[in-house]
Coordinates of C-alpha atoms and ligand atoms in Angstrom, one line a residue:
M21 CA 3.3 5.4 -4.8
C22 CA 4.9 7.0 -7.4
G23 CA 8.6 7.9 -7.9
I24 CA 10.1 11.3 -8.6
V25 CA 13.4 12.5 -9.5
G26 CA 14.7 16.0 -9.8
Y27 CA 18.8 17.2 -11.0
V28 CA 20.2 20.0 -11.2
G29 CA 23.9 19.8 -12.4
H30 CA 26.6 19.4 -15.5
R31 CA 25.5 16.3 -16.7
P32 CA 22.3 16.1 -19.4
A33 CA 19.5 16.1 -17.2
L34 CA 17.7 13.7 -19.9
D35 CA 20.3 11.2 -19.0
V36 CA 20.5 11.4 -15.2
V37 CA 17.0 11.6 -14.8
L38 CA 16.1 8.6 -17.4
G39 CA 18.6 6.8 -15.1
G40 CA 16.7 7.5 -11.9
L41 CA 13.3 6.5 -13.2
R42 CA 14.7 3.2 -14.6
R43 CA 15.4 2.4 -10.9
M44 CA 12.5 3.7 -9.9
E45 CA 9.9 2.0 -11.7
Y46 CA 8.9 -0.5 -9.5
R47 CA 7.3 2.6 -7.7
G48 CA 4.4 3.0 -10.4
Y49 CA 4.1 1.4 -13.9
D50 CA 1.1 3.7 -15.1
S51 CA 2.8 6.4 -16.6
A52 CA 5.9 8.2 -16.9
G53 CA 7.2 11.6 -17.7
V54 CA 10.4 13.9 -17.7
A55 CA 11.0 18.3 -17.9
V56 CA 14.2 19.6 -18.8
L57 CA 14.7 22.9 -18.4
D58 CA 17.4 24.5 -21.0
G59 CA 19.3 27.6 -19.8
A60 CA 17.8 29.8 -22.1
G61 CA 14.3 29.8 -20.1
A62 CA 12.8 26.5 -22.2
L63 CA 10.7 24.1 -20.2
T64 CA 10.2 21.0 -22.3
V65 CA 7.9 18.5 -21.0
E66 CA 7.3 14.7 -22.4
R67 CA 4.9 12.5 -20.8
K68 CA 3.3 8.7 -22.0
A69 CA 1.0 6.4 -20.3
G70 CA 2.2 2.7 -19.2
R71 CA 6.0 1.5 -18.6
L72 CA 9.2 3.8 -18.7
A73 CA 9.6 2.1 -22.4
N74 CA 6.9 3.8 -23.8
L75 CA 8.1 7.5 -22.7
E76 CA 11.4 6.6 -23.9
G77 CA 10.0 5.5 -27.5
R78 CA 8.4 8.5 -27.9
L79 CA 11.3 10.7 -26.6
D80 CA 13.4 8.7 -29.4
E81 CA 10.5 10.2 -31.7
V82 CA 10.2 13.5 -31.1
G83 CA 14.3 13.7 -30.8
R84 CA 15.8 13.3 -27.9
E85 CA 18.2 16.3 -29.1
H86 CA 15.2 18.8 -27.8
F87 CA 15.7 17.9 -23.9
G88 CA 19.2 19.6 -24.0
G89 CA 19.8 21.1 -20.8
T90 CA 21.9 20.1 -17.5
A91 CA 18.3 20.7 -14.8
G92 CA 15.6 18.6 -15.0
M93 CA 12.8 16.1 -13.5
G94 CA 10.7 13.0 -13.7
H95 CA 8.0 10.9 -12.7
T96 CA 6.7 7.2 -12.6
R97 CA 3.4 7.0 -12.0
W98 CA 0.9 4.7 -10.0
A99 CA -2.6 6.5 -10.7
T100 CA -4.8 7.6 -7.9
H101 CA -6.6 10.7 -8.9
G102 CA -7.3 10.1 -13.1
A103 CA -7.2 7.2 -15.2
P104 CA -3.7 6.3 -16.1
I105 CA -3.9 8.0 -19.6
D106 CA -1.2 10.6 -21.3
R107 CA -3.5 13.5 -20.1
N108 CA -3.1 12.5 -16.6
S109 CA 0.6 11.5 -16.5
H110 CA 3.1 14.2 -15.1
P111 CA 4.6 16.5 -15.4
H112 CA 1.6 18.4 -15.2
R113 CA 1.5 22.9 -16.2
D114 CA 0.1 25.6 -15.5
A115 CA -2.1 27.8 -18.3
S116 CA 1.3 29.8 -19.3
E117 CA 3.6 26.5 -19.1
R118 CA 6.2 28.1 -17.3
V119 CA 5.6 25.6 -14.0
A120 CA 6.0 22.2 -13.8
V121 CA 5.0 19.9 -11.1
V122 CA 5.3 16.2 -10.3
H123 CA 3.8 14.7 -7.1
N124 CA 3.2 11.6 -5.3
G125 CA 0.8 11.3 -2.4
I126 CA -3.3 13.0 -2.2
I127 CA -3.8 16.0 -2.3
E128 CA -7.4 15.3 -0.3
N129 CA -8.3 18.8 -0.2
F130 CA -7.5 19.0 -4.2
A131 CA -11.6 19.1 -4.9
A132 CA -11.8 22.9 -3.4
L133 CA -8.7 24.1 -4.5
R134 CA -9.6 22.6 -8.3
A135 CA -13.6 24.6 -7.9
E136 CA -11.6 27.7 -6.5
L137 CA -9.1 27.6 -9.5
E138 CA -12.2 26.7 -12.1
A139 CA -13.9 29.9 -10.5
D140 CA -11.3 31.9 -11.2
G141 CA -11.2 30.6 -15.0
V142 CA -8.5 28.0 -14.9
E143 CA -9.0 25.2 -17.4
M144 CA -7.7 21.8 -15.8
A145 CA -6.4 19.7 -18.5
S146 CA -6.1 16.8 -16.7
D147 CA -8.1 14.5 -14.0
T148 CA -5.4 14.5 -11.2
D149 CA -5.1 16.3 -7.7
T150 CA -1.4 17.4 -9.1
E151 CA -2.8 19.8 -11.3
T152 CA -3.8 22.1 -9.1
A153 CA -0.5 22.6 -7.4
A154 CA 0.9 23.8 -10.9
H155 CA -1.8 25.9 -11.3
L156 CA -1.4 27.3 -7.7
V157 CA 2.2 28.3 -7.8
A158 CA 2.1 29.7 -11.0
R159 CA -0.7 31.9 -9.4
A160 CA 1.5 32.8 -5.9
Y161 CA 4.6 33.5 -8.3
T162 CA 2.9 36.4 -10.4
E163 CA 0.6 37.7 -7.5
G164 CA 0.5 38.9 -4.0
D165 CA 3.4 38.6 -1.3
T166 CA 5.3 36.0 -3.2
K167 CA 4.9 37.1 -6.7
G168 CA 8.2 36.5 -8.0
D169 CA 9.4 34.6 -5.5
F170 CA 9.6 31.0 -7.0
T171 CA 10.0 29.4 -3.1
A172 CA 7.8 31.4 -1.5
S173 CA 5.0 30.7 -3.8
V174 CA 5.8 26.9 -3.4
A175 CA 6.0 26.9 0.5
A176 CA 2.8 29.1 0.1
V177 CA 0.8 26.5 -1.8
C178 CA 2.1 23.8 0.8
R179 CA 0.8 25.4 3.4
R180 CA -2.6 25.2 1.8
L181 CA -2.4 21.7 0.7
E182 CA -4.5 18.9 2.8
G183 CA -3.2 15.3 2.9
A184 CA 0.3 13.1 1.7
F185 CA 2.7 15.0 -1.0
T186 CA 6.4 14.9 -2.5
L187 CA 6.3 17.8 -5.0
V188 CA 8.6 18.8 -7.3
V189 CA 8.7 22.3 -8.9
T190 CA 10.3 24.2 -11.7
H191 CA 10.1 27.6 -13.1
A192 CA 11.7 28.5 -16.4
D193 CA 11.8 31.7 -15.3
H194 CA 14.8 29.6 -12.7
P195 CA 16.3 27.6 -14.6
D196 CA 19.6 26.3 -12.3
T197 CA 16.6 25.6 -9.2
I198 CA 14.6 22.9 -8.8
V199 CA 12.1 23.3 -5.4
A200 CA 11.0 19.8 -3.7
A201 CA 8.6 19.4 -0.6
R202 CA 7.4 16.9 1.2
R203 CA 4.7 15.7 3.9
S204 CA 3.9 12.4 5.3
S205 CA 5.3 11.2 1.4
P206 CA 9.1 10.6 1.2
L207 CA 11.8 12.7 -0.3
V208 CA 15.6 12.7 -0.2
V209 CA 18.0 14.9 -1.4
G210 CA 21.2 13.9 -3.1
V211 CA 24.4 15.4 -2.3
G212 CA 27.0 15.7 -5.1
E213 CA 30.3 17.6 -6.4
G214 CA 28.5 20.6 -8.4
E215 CA 25.4 18.5 -8.7
H216 CA 22.3 17.4 -6.4
F217 CA 19.4 15.6 -6.7
V218 CA 16.0 14.7 -4.9
A219 CA 14.3 11.4 -5.4
S220 CA 11.8 9.5 -3.5
D221 CA 14.3 6.6 -3.0
V222 CA 18.1 7.1 -3.0
A223 CA 18.0 4.1 -5.5
A224 CA 17.7 7.4 -8.6
F225 CA 21.2 8.4 -7.4
I226 CA 23.1 6.2 -6.2
E227 CA 24.7 5.7 -9.6
H228 CA 26.2 9.3 -8.8
T229 CA 26.3 10.1 -5.1
R230 CA 26.2 8.2 -1.8
E231 CA 25.9 11.2 0.1
A232 CA 22.1 11.9 1.2
V233 CA 20.0 13.8 2.8
E234 CA 16.5 13.1 4.5
L235 CA 14.2 15.8 4.8
G236 CA 11.5 15.9 7.6
Q237 CA 7.6 16.5 7.6
D238 CA 6.7 19.5 6.0
Q239 CA 10.0 20.4 5.0
L240 CA 11.1 21.8 1.5
V241 CA 14.0 22.1 -0.1
V242 CA 15.9 24.1 -2.4
I243 CA 18.5 22.8 -4.9
T244 CA 21.2 24.6 -7.1
R245 CA 24.0 23.5 -8.7
E246 CA 26.2 24.6 -5.8
G247 CA 24.5 23.4 -2.8
Y248 CA 21.0 22.9 -1.4
D249 CA 18.8 25.1 1.4
V250 CA 16.4 23.3 3.6
L251 CA 13.3 25.5 4.8
D252 CA 10.3 24.8 6.7
F253 CA 7.1 25.6 5.2
H254 CA 7.2 29.6 6.3
G255 CA 10.8 29.9 4.6
D256 CA 12.7 29.5 7.9
A257 CA 15.8 27.1 7.7
A258 CA 15.0 24.3 8.9
Q259 CA 17.6 21.4 10.2
A260 CA 17.4 17.5 8.2
K261 CA 19.5 14.5 8.3
P262 CA 22.4 14.4 6.0
F263 CA 23.7 10.4 5.6
T264 CA 25.8 8.1 3.6
V265 CA 23.9 5.0 1.9
D266 CA 26.0 2.0 2.4
W267 CA 24.1 -0.1 -0.5
D268 CA 25.5 -1.2 -3.6
L269 CA 23.6 0.1 -6.9
S270 CA 22.0 -3.5 -7.5
A271 CA 20.6 -2.8 -3.7
A272 CA 18.8 0.1 -4.4
E273 CA 16.5 -1.1 -6.7
K274 CA 15.0 -2.8 -4.2
G275 CA 15.5 -0.1 -1.8
G276 CA 18.5 -1.9 -0.3
H277 CA 16.6 -5.1 0.3
E278 CA 17.4 -8.8 -1.2
Y279 CA 14.0 -9.2 -2.6
F280 CA 11.1 -6.5 -3.2
M281 CA 8.6 -8.7 -0.8
L282 CA 11.0 -8.3 1.7
K283 CA 11.1 -4.5 1.3
E284 CA 7.2 -4.8 1.2
I285 CA 6.7 -6.5 4.6
E286 CA 8.7 -3.2 5.4
E287 CA 6.3 -0.8 3.6
Q288 CA 3.2 -2.6 6.0
P289 CA 2.7 1.1 8.4
E290 CA 3.0 2.9 5.2
A291 CA 0.6 0.9 3.4
L292 CA -1.9 0.7 6.1
A293 CA -2.2 4.8 6.9
N294 CA -2.5 5.6 3.1
T295 CA -5.2 2.7 3.0
L296 CA -7.3 5.0 6.0
R297 CA -6.2 8.6 4.9
G298 CA -9.2 10.6 4.3
H299 CA -11.5 7.7 5.0
F300 CA -13.2 9.6 7.7
E301 CA -13.8 13.0 7.9
S302 CA -16.7 15.3 9.7
G303 CA -17.3 12.2 12.1
R304 CA -18.6 9.9 8.9
I305 CA -16.8 7.3 7.3
I306 CA -16.6 8.1 3.5
L307 CA -15.5 5.6 1.4
D308 CA -13.9 6.7 -2.4
E309 CA -16.4 6.1 -5.2
Q310 CA -19.6 5.3 -3.4
R311 CA -22.5 5.0 -6.0
I312 CA -24.5 3.0 -3.9
S313 CA -26.0 5.3 -1.5
D314 CA -26.8 5.0 2.7
Q315 CA -30.1 4.0 1.4
D316 CA -28.8 1.3 0.1
L317 CA -26.8 0.3 2.3
R318 CA -29.5 0.5 4.9
D319 CA -31.3 -1.8 2.8
V320 CA -28.8 -4.5 3.0
D321 CA -29.4 -7.6 4.0
K322 CA -26.8 -9.8 3.5
V323 CA -22.9 -9.6 2.6
F324 CA -21.0 -11.6 0.4
V325 CA -17.1 -11.5 0.3
V326 CA -15.7 -12.8 -3.1
A327 CA -11.9 -13.6 -3.6
C328 CA -8.8 -15.6 -4.3
G329 CA -5.7 -16.3 -2.1
S330 CA -5.0 -14.0 0.2
A331 CA -7.5 -11.7 -0.6
Y332 CA -9.9 -14.3 0.5
H333 CA -8.4 -14.9 3.9
S334 CA -8.6 -11.0 3.8
G335 CA -12.4 -11.1 3.6
L336 CA -12.3 -14.3 6.3
V337 CA -11.0 -11.8 8.7
A338 CA -13.4 -9.0 7.7
K339 CA -16.1 -11.7 8.7
Y340 CA -16.0 -11.2 11.8
A341 CA -16.3 -7.9 12.1
I342 CA -18.5 -6.9 9.5
E343 CA -21.3 -9.4 11.5
H344 CA -20.2 -8.3 15.0
W345 CA -20.6 -4.4 14.1
T346 CA -23.9 -4.7 11.4
R347 CA -25.6 -7.7 12.4
L348 CA -25.6 -8.9 8.9
P349 CA -24.5 -12.8 7.9
V350 CA -21.4 -12.5 6.1
E351 CA -20.4 -15.1 3.7
V352 CA -17.0 -15.2 2.5
E353 CA -16.3 -17.4 -0.7
L354 CA -13.7 -18.1 -3.1
A355 CA -14.8 -16.4 -6.2
S356 CA -13.8 -20.0 -7.9
E357 CA -16.8 -21.8 -6.3
F358 CA -19.2 -18.9 -6.1
R359 CA -20.9 -18.3 -9.4
Y360 CA -20.7 -22.3 -10.1
R361 CA -23.0 -23.1 -7.2
D362 CA -26.0 -20.2 -7.7
P363 CA -25.7 -18.3 -4.6
V364 CA -29.0 -16.7 -3.5
L365 CA -28.5 -13.4 -4.0
D366 CA -30.9 -9.8 -4.5
R367 CA -30.6 -6.5 -5.0
D368 CA -30.4 -6.4 -1.2
T369 CA -27.2 -8.5 -1.4
L370 CA -23.9 -6.3 -1.1
V371 CA -20.7 -8.3 -2.8
V372 CA -17.3 -7.2 -1.7
A373 CA -15.2 -8.0 -4.1
V374 CA -11.7 -8.4 -2.7
S375 CA -8.7 -7.8 -5.5
Q376 CA -5.0 -6.7 -5.4
S377 CA -4.6 -6.4 -9.1
G378 CA -8.4 -5.8 -9.7
E379 CA -7.4 -8.4 -13.0
T380 CA -8.0 -11.6 -11.4
A381 CA -10.5 -13.9 -13.5
D382 CA -12.4 -15.8 -11.1
T383 CA -13.4 -12.6 -9.2
L384 CA -14.6 -10.7 -12.4
E385 CA -16.4 -13.3 -13.3
A386 CA -17.8 -13.8 -9.5
V387 CA -18.9 -9.5 -9.8
R388 CA -20.2 -10.3 -13.4
H389 CA -22.0 -13.1 -11.8
A390 CA -23.5 -10.9 -9.2
R391 CA -24.5 -8.0 -10.8
E392 CA -26.2 -10.4 -13.4
Q393 CA -28.6 -11.8 -10.2
K394 CA -29.2 -7.3 -9.4
A395 CA -27.0 -8.1 -6.4
R396 CA -24.7 -4.5 -6.0
V397 CA -21.2 -4.9 -5.9
L398 CA -18.1 -2.6 -3.8
A399 CA -14.8 -3.2 -5.0
V400 CA -12.0 -3.5 -3.1
C401 CA -8.9 -3.0 -4.7
N402 CA -5.0 -1.8 -4.6
T403 CA -4.9 -0.9 -9.1
N404 CA -6.8 2.3 -10.1
G405 CA -9.1 1.7 -13.1
A406 CA -8.3 -1.8 -13.2
Q407 CA -11.4 -4.3 -14.6
I408 CA -13.1 -5.5 -11.3
P409 CA -13.5 -1.7 -10.2
R410 CA -14.8 -0.8 -13.9
E411 CA -17.5 -3.6 -13.7
S412 CA -18.8 -2.7 -10.0
D413 CA -21.5 -0.4 -8.7
A414 CA -18.6 1.1 -6.6
V415 CA -15.3 1.1 -5.4
L416 CA -12.9 1.3 -2.1
Y417 CA -9.4 1.9 -3.1
T418 CA -6.3 0.0 -1.1
H419 CA -3.7 2.6 -1.2
A420 CA -1.0 0.1 -0.4
G421 CA 1.2 1.2 -3.6
P422 CA 2.4 -1.2 -6.1
E423 CA 3.1 -4.8 -4.9
I424 CA 5.9 -6.4 -7.0
G425 CA 6.6 -9.6 -5.2
V426 CA 4.4 -11.9 -6.2
A427 CA 3.5 -13.3 -2.4
S428 CA 0.7 -11.0 -1.0
T429 CA 2.0 -8.8 2.0
K430 CA 1.1 -5.5 2.4
A431 CA -2.2 -5.4 0.1
F432 CA -3.0 -8.3 2.4
L433 CA -3.2 -6.2 5.6
A434 CA -4.6 -3.2 3.4
Q435 CA -7.2 -5.1 2.3
I436 CA -8.0 -6.1 5.9
A437 CA -8.0 -2.0 6.8
A438 CA -10.3 -1.6 3.7
N439 CA -12.6 -4.4 4.5
Y440 CA -13.3 -3.0 7.9
L441 CA -14.1 0.6 6.6
V442 CA -16.8 -1.3 4.3
G443 CA -18.3 -3.0 8.1
L444 CA -17.9 0.4 9.5
A445 CA -19.8 2.2 6.4
L446 CA -22.7 -0.2 6.8
A447 CA -22.9 0.0 10.8
Q448 CA -22.7 4.3 10.2
A449 CA -25.7 3.3 7.5
R450 CA -27.6 1.2 9.1
G451 CA -27.5 2.5 12.8
T452 CA -25.9 -0.5 14.2
K453 CA -23.4 1.6 15.5
Y454 CA -23.3 5.0 17.1
P455 CA -21.0 7.8 15.5
D456 CA -18.9 7.9 18.9
E457 CA -18.6 4.1 18.4
V458 CA -17.6 4.7 14.6
A459 CA -14.9 7.1 15.3
R460 CA -13.7 4.9 17.9
E461 CA -13.4 1.9 16.0
Y462 CA -11.9 3.8 13.4
A463 CA -9.2 5.7 16.0
E464 CA -8.1 2.2 16.7
L465 CA -7.7 1.1 13.0
E466 CA -5.6 4.3 12.7
A467 CA -2.9 3.3 15.6
M468 CA -2.3 -0.1 13.6
P469 CA 0.4 1.9 11.5
A470 CA 2.3 2.2 14.5
A471 CA 1.9 -1.1 16.3
V472 CA 2.9 -3.0 12.5
Q473 CA 6.2 -1.1 12.8
K474 CA 6.8 -2.3 15.9
V475 CA 6.4 -6.0 15.0
L476 CA 8.9 -4.8 11.9
S477 CA 11.7 -3.7 14.6
T478 CA 11.6 -7.5 16.3
V479 CA 11.3 -9.7 13.3
E480 CA 15.4 -10.8 13.8
Q481 CA 14.2 -13.2 16.0
V482 CA 11.9 -14.5 13.3
R483 CA 14.3 -15.1 10.6
D484 CA 16.8 -16.6 13.0
L485 CA 13.9 -19.0 13.5
G486 CA 13.0 -19.3 10.3
R487 CA 16.6 -20.4 9.2
R488 CA 16.6 -23.1 12.0
I489 CA 14.0 -24.6 10.7
A490 CA 14.1 -24.8 6.9
D491 CA 14.6 -27.8 6.3
S492 CA 11.6 -29.6 8.0
K493 CA 9.5 -31.4 5.7
A494 CA 6.1 -29.2 6.7
I495 CA 4.4 -26.9 9.0
L496 CA 1.1 -26.6 10.2
F497 CA -0.5 -23.4 11.6
L498 CA -3.7 -23.0 14.2
G499 CA -5.6 -20.4 15.2
R500 CA -9.1 -19.5 16.9
H501 CA -11.2 -16.4 15.7
V502 CA -9.6 -14.0 13.9
G503 CA -6.1 -15.8 14.4
F504 CA -7.8 -18.8 12.0
P505 CA -7.8 -17.2 8.9
V506 CA -4.3 -15.8 9.8
A507 CA -3.0 -19.3 10.3
L508 CA -4.5 -20.1 6.4
E509 CA -2.7 -17.2 5.6
G510 CA 0.8 -18.4 7.4
A511 CA 0.2 -21.6 5.2
L512 CA -0.5 -20.2 2.0
K513 CA 3.1 -17.7 2.6
L514 CA 5.2 -20.8 3.4
K515 CA 3.8 -23.0 0.2
E516 CA 3.9 -20.4 -2.3
L517 CA 7.3 -19.5 -1.0
A518 CA 9.0 -22.0 0.1
Y519 CA 7.3 -24.5 -1.8
M520 CA 6.9 -27.1 1.8
H521 CA 3.7 -28.8 2.6
A522 CA 2.1 -26.4 5.1
E523 CA -1.6 -26.3 6.4
G524 CA -4.1 -23.7 8.4
F525 CA -6.2 -25.1 10.8
A526 CA -9.2 -24.4 13.0
A527 CA -7.4 -24.9 16.5
G528 CA -10.8 -26.4 17.2
E529 CA -10.9 -28.7 14.8
L530 CA -7.6 -30.0 15.9
K531 CA -9.3 -33.3 17.4
H532 CA -11.3 -34.1 14.4
G533 CA -8.9 -35.3 12.5
P534 CA -5.5 -33.2 11.7
I535 CA -4.1 -34.2 15.4
A536 CA -3.3 -37.5 13.6
L537 CA -0.2 -35.4 11.4
I538 CA 1.7 -34.3 15.0
E539 CA 4.7 -36.3 15.1
D540 CA 8.2 -35.5 16.9
G541 CA 9.8 -32.4 16.3
L542 CA 7.1 -31.1 13.9
P543 CA 6.6 -27.6 13.8
V544 CA 3.3 -26.1 14.8
V545 CA 2.9 -22.0 14.6
V546 CA 0.4 -21.4 17.0
V547 CA -1.8 -17.1 16.3
M548 CA -2.9 -17.2 20.3
P549 CA -5.9 -14.7 20.6
S550 CA -5.3 -11.7 23.5
P551 CA -5.6 -13.1 27.0
K552 CA -7.8 -9.8 27.9
G553 CA -10.0 -9.7 24.7
R554 CA -11.3 -13.1 24.6
A555 CA -10.2 -15.1 27.2
V556 CA -12.3 -18.4 26.8
L557 CA -10.6 -18.6 23.5
H558 CA -6.9 -18.1 25.0
S559 CA -7.6 -20.7 27.6
K560 CA -8.7 -23.4 24.8
L561 CA -6.0 -22.4 23.1
V562 CA -3.5 -22.9 25.6
S563 CA -5.3 -26.6 25.9
N564 CA -4.7 -26.9 22.4
I565 CA -1.2 -26.3 22.6
S566 CA -0.1 -28.7 25.8
E567 CA -2.1 -31.6 23.6
I568 CA 0.2 -31.6 20.7
Q569 CA 3.3 -30.3 22.7
A570 CA 2.6 -33.3 24.9
R571 CA 2.5 -35.7 21.3
G572 CA 6.4 -34.4 20.7
A573 CA 5.4 -31.1 18.3
R574 CA 7.7 -28.0 18.5
T575 CA 5.4 -25.1 19.7
I576 CA 6.1 -21.9 17.7
V577 CA 3.7 -19.6 19.5
I578 CA 2.8 -15.9 18.7
A579 CA 1.3 -14.0 21.1
E580 CA 0.3 -10.7 22.7
E581 CA 3.2 -9.4 24.7
G582 CA 3.3 -9.9 28.3
D583 CA 1.2 -13.0 27.9
E584 CA 2.9 -15.3 30.7
T585 CA 0.2 -18.2 30.2
V586 CA 1.4 -19.3 27.2
R587 CA 5.0 -18.9 28.0
P588 CA 5.9 -22.7 29.3
F589 CA 3.3 -23.8 26.1
A590 CA 5.7 -22.0 23.9
D591 CA 9.3 -23.8 22.6
E592 CA 10.0 -20.5 20.8
L593 CA 7.5 -17.1 21.8
I594 CA 6.9 -14.4 19.3
E595 CA 5.6 -10.8 20.9
V596 CA 3.6 -9.3 19.0
P597 CA 1.9 -5.7 20.4
A598 CA -1.3 -5.6 22.4
V599 CA -4.2 -4.3 20.4
P600 CA -7.8 -5.2 20.2
T601 CA -9.1 -8.3 19.1
L602 CA -10.8 -7.9 15.6
L603 CA -7.4 -6.0 14.8
Q604 CA -5.2 -8.6 15.8
P605 CA -4.6 -10.0 12.3
L606 CA -2.8 -7.3 11.6
V607 CA -0.2 -7.6 13.6
S608 CA 0.1 -11.2 14.0
T609 CA 0.3 -11.6 10.1
V610 CA 3.9 -10.2 10.1
P611 CA 6.0 -12.5 11.6
L612 CA 4.2 -15.5 9.2
Q613 CA 5.3 -13.5 6.4
V614 CA 8.9 -12.8 7.5
L615 CA 8.7 -16.4 8.7
A616 CA 8.0 -17.6 4.9
A617 CA 10.3 -15.4 3.3
E618 CA 13.2 -16.4 5.1
I619 CA 13.0 -20.3 5.0
A620 CA 12.8 -19.5 1.3
R621 CA 15.9 -17.7 1.3
A622 CA 17.1 -20.3 3.5
R623 CA 16.3 -23.1 0.7
G624 CA 17.7 -21.1 -2.0
Y625 CA 14.8 -20.0 -3.4
D626 CA 13.4 -16.7 -5.1
V627 CA 11.4 -14.9 -3.1
D628 CA 9.9 -12.4 -5.3
K629 CA 8.7 -14.8 -8.0
P630 CA 7.8 -18.2 -6.9
R631 CA 8.0 -21.1 -9.3
N632 CA 4.3 -21.8 -11.2
L633 CA 3.4 -18.4 -9.8
A634 CA 2.0 -14.9 -11.5
K635 CA 1.6 -11.6 -9.9
S636 CA -2.2 -11.1 -11.6
V637 CA -4.4 -14.2 -12.6
T638 CA -6.3 -13.1 -15.5
V639 CA -7.3 -16.9 -16.5
E640 CA -9.6 -19.0 -14.8
Ligands
F6R714 C1 -0.8 -14.9 -1.8 C2 -1.2 -14.4 -3.7 C3 -2.5 -14.6 -3.9 C4 -3.2 -13.7 -4.2 C5 -4.3 -14.3 -5.7 C6 -5.7 -12.8 -5.5 O1 0.5 -14.2 -1.7 O2 -0.8 -13.2 -4.0 O3 -2.7 -16.0 -3.3 O4 -3.9 -12.9 -3.5 O5 -3.8 -14.4 -6.6 O6 -5.5 -12.4 -6.4 P1 -5.9 -10.6 -6.8 O7 -5.8 -9.9 -4.5 O8 -4.9 -9.9 -7.4 O9 -7.6 -11.0 -6.8

């Protein structure tokens, strides 16, 4: 989820581009880079690993006067292909250094494109997928039908690319023009007086103009000082949607949201889609860096999931699916407990270490312990090249993008999806599911971004509820089956954001103690299973709700749309779309995230930076 900005106008491009990057840095902290075109045909590039401040320091060293010109582009990177080092930083250039490209997304067929270019004698200067686009544009510009036509060359390359991408391309022969294109990745145009912008997010140009144009799927835009043209990838004129931004500058830094967390909640459909993308090809599940062979996966006789906090809850969800699909025993363990109790591990044990940051000390130590015991370790991680994936045998990246709010939201949903991919890969290798069954499960996962989007369109009711119960002393959460870890996650979100006493329970445990906590008016959130999916669990939970309602609890019920049996027992009913049983956590967690954030807001707390917490916990 990188940040991109491009500019053609009358101001010094370097200042405009750096200003835009500052407001988009949240999209990636791995590196930053700029390219500026001067009117005399020079294309000057500088890039640096690490935060934007590193690039700014570098620009001061080399002298900003070398970056004169009123057209240019910039990039902040959240690494996907290639480690976060200088040479993998954007912009990337072709061998003649006349073409420069910045990119957000993943070019899925980059390995084939790279091989083709290398066979043609092109020497790659980076490990990125992006660099292939720079060489391809340069080649299209110098030969064939597109020779000498910059826009047609970019369009021709876009037609060849698979996957998701926003590309912004400059050519030294065209110092007054920038060409940008998008497929399944954001790109907006900013329309000013004698100046035009392209960016991943309006935050990049809101300081200069509020008039914007949203590009559609597979569209390309050519910006100059005077205007902009929108085309499709075949070069035909296309329609795009103009709009006026009604945010102020400070809100725009968070994409119009009051807090990063609220923005990240809304990004969940995209996070899920990006995590799943590219993992099912030619009828098979494919993991990212699978340094564990199919034979090793076949030999696995036990699975451990080790993680902390929300990541641990994602493991609890996955246990239900992995056991069901593979018939392997799965133990889910808090990483901080794992290595201190001498777990029984050997080379046929698969340890799945789940971590958003990839830096959590407890999880890292659990990985080290597992490897010392000769177990095989697969990391599920959101941060490219972090320590946990580096020390593991294999890695599956969640592509949720940078998560800035301390409370995990989109990374949690992405972890569930990634854990499910691990389960399907095991089932495939062990033959406990037929290929068509694996394909069906994957197709159901692929439908989830749309289901989560649907939940997001109904959150106003949850916000209103949050404000009404914000001064409660405590809130309890109940669930069964996959709804149980959802209840734990709902309680964790509330504790960390609203500093409110909150507990999650398996609803069946209620009578064994927690029911003593129920008193008049106590809000109790109940996560219902589908009446169709697990009818027996559904009816047991209906009994549990009536038991607590009889004792005065205020029942807040999360249930499948159209579940009429539960309505009489719900003081507040929150409906979520019907989805397959094992996928229900992906929809039922969302209202709980919104509820916790809204209660925290109502209590006047900083939703992004809860007290005493840090985003990355690097001490045990
Ligand atoms: C809760 C939360 C934490 C993290 C935990 C693990 O909202 O964010 O509980 O889930 O600290 O962090 P990672 O996934 O980075 O290992």
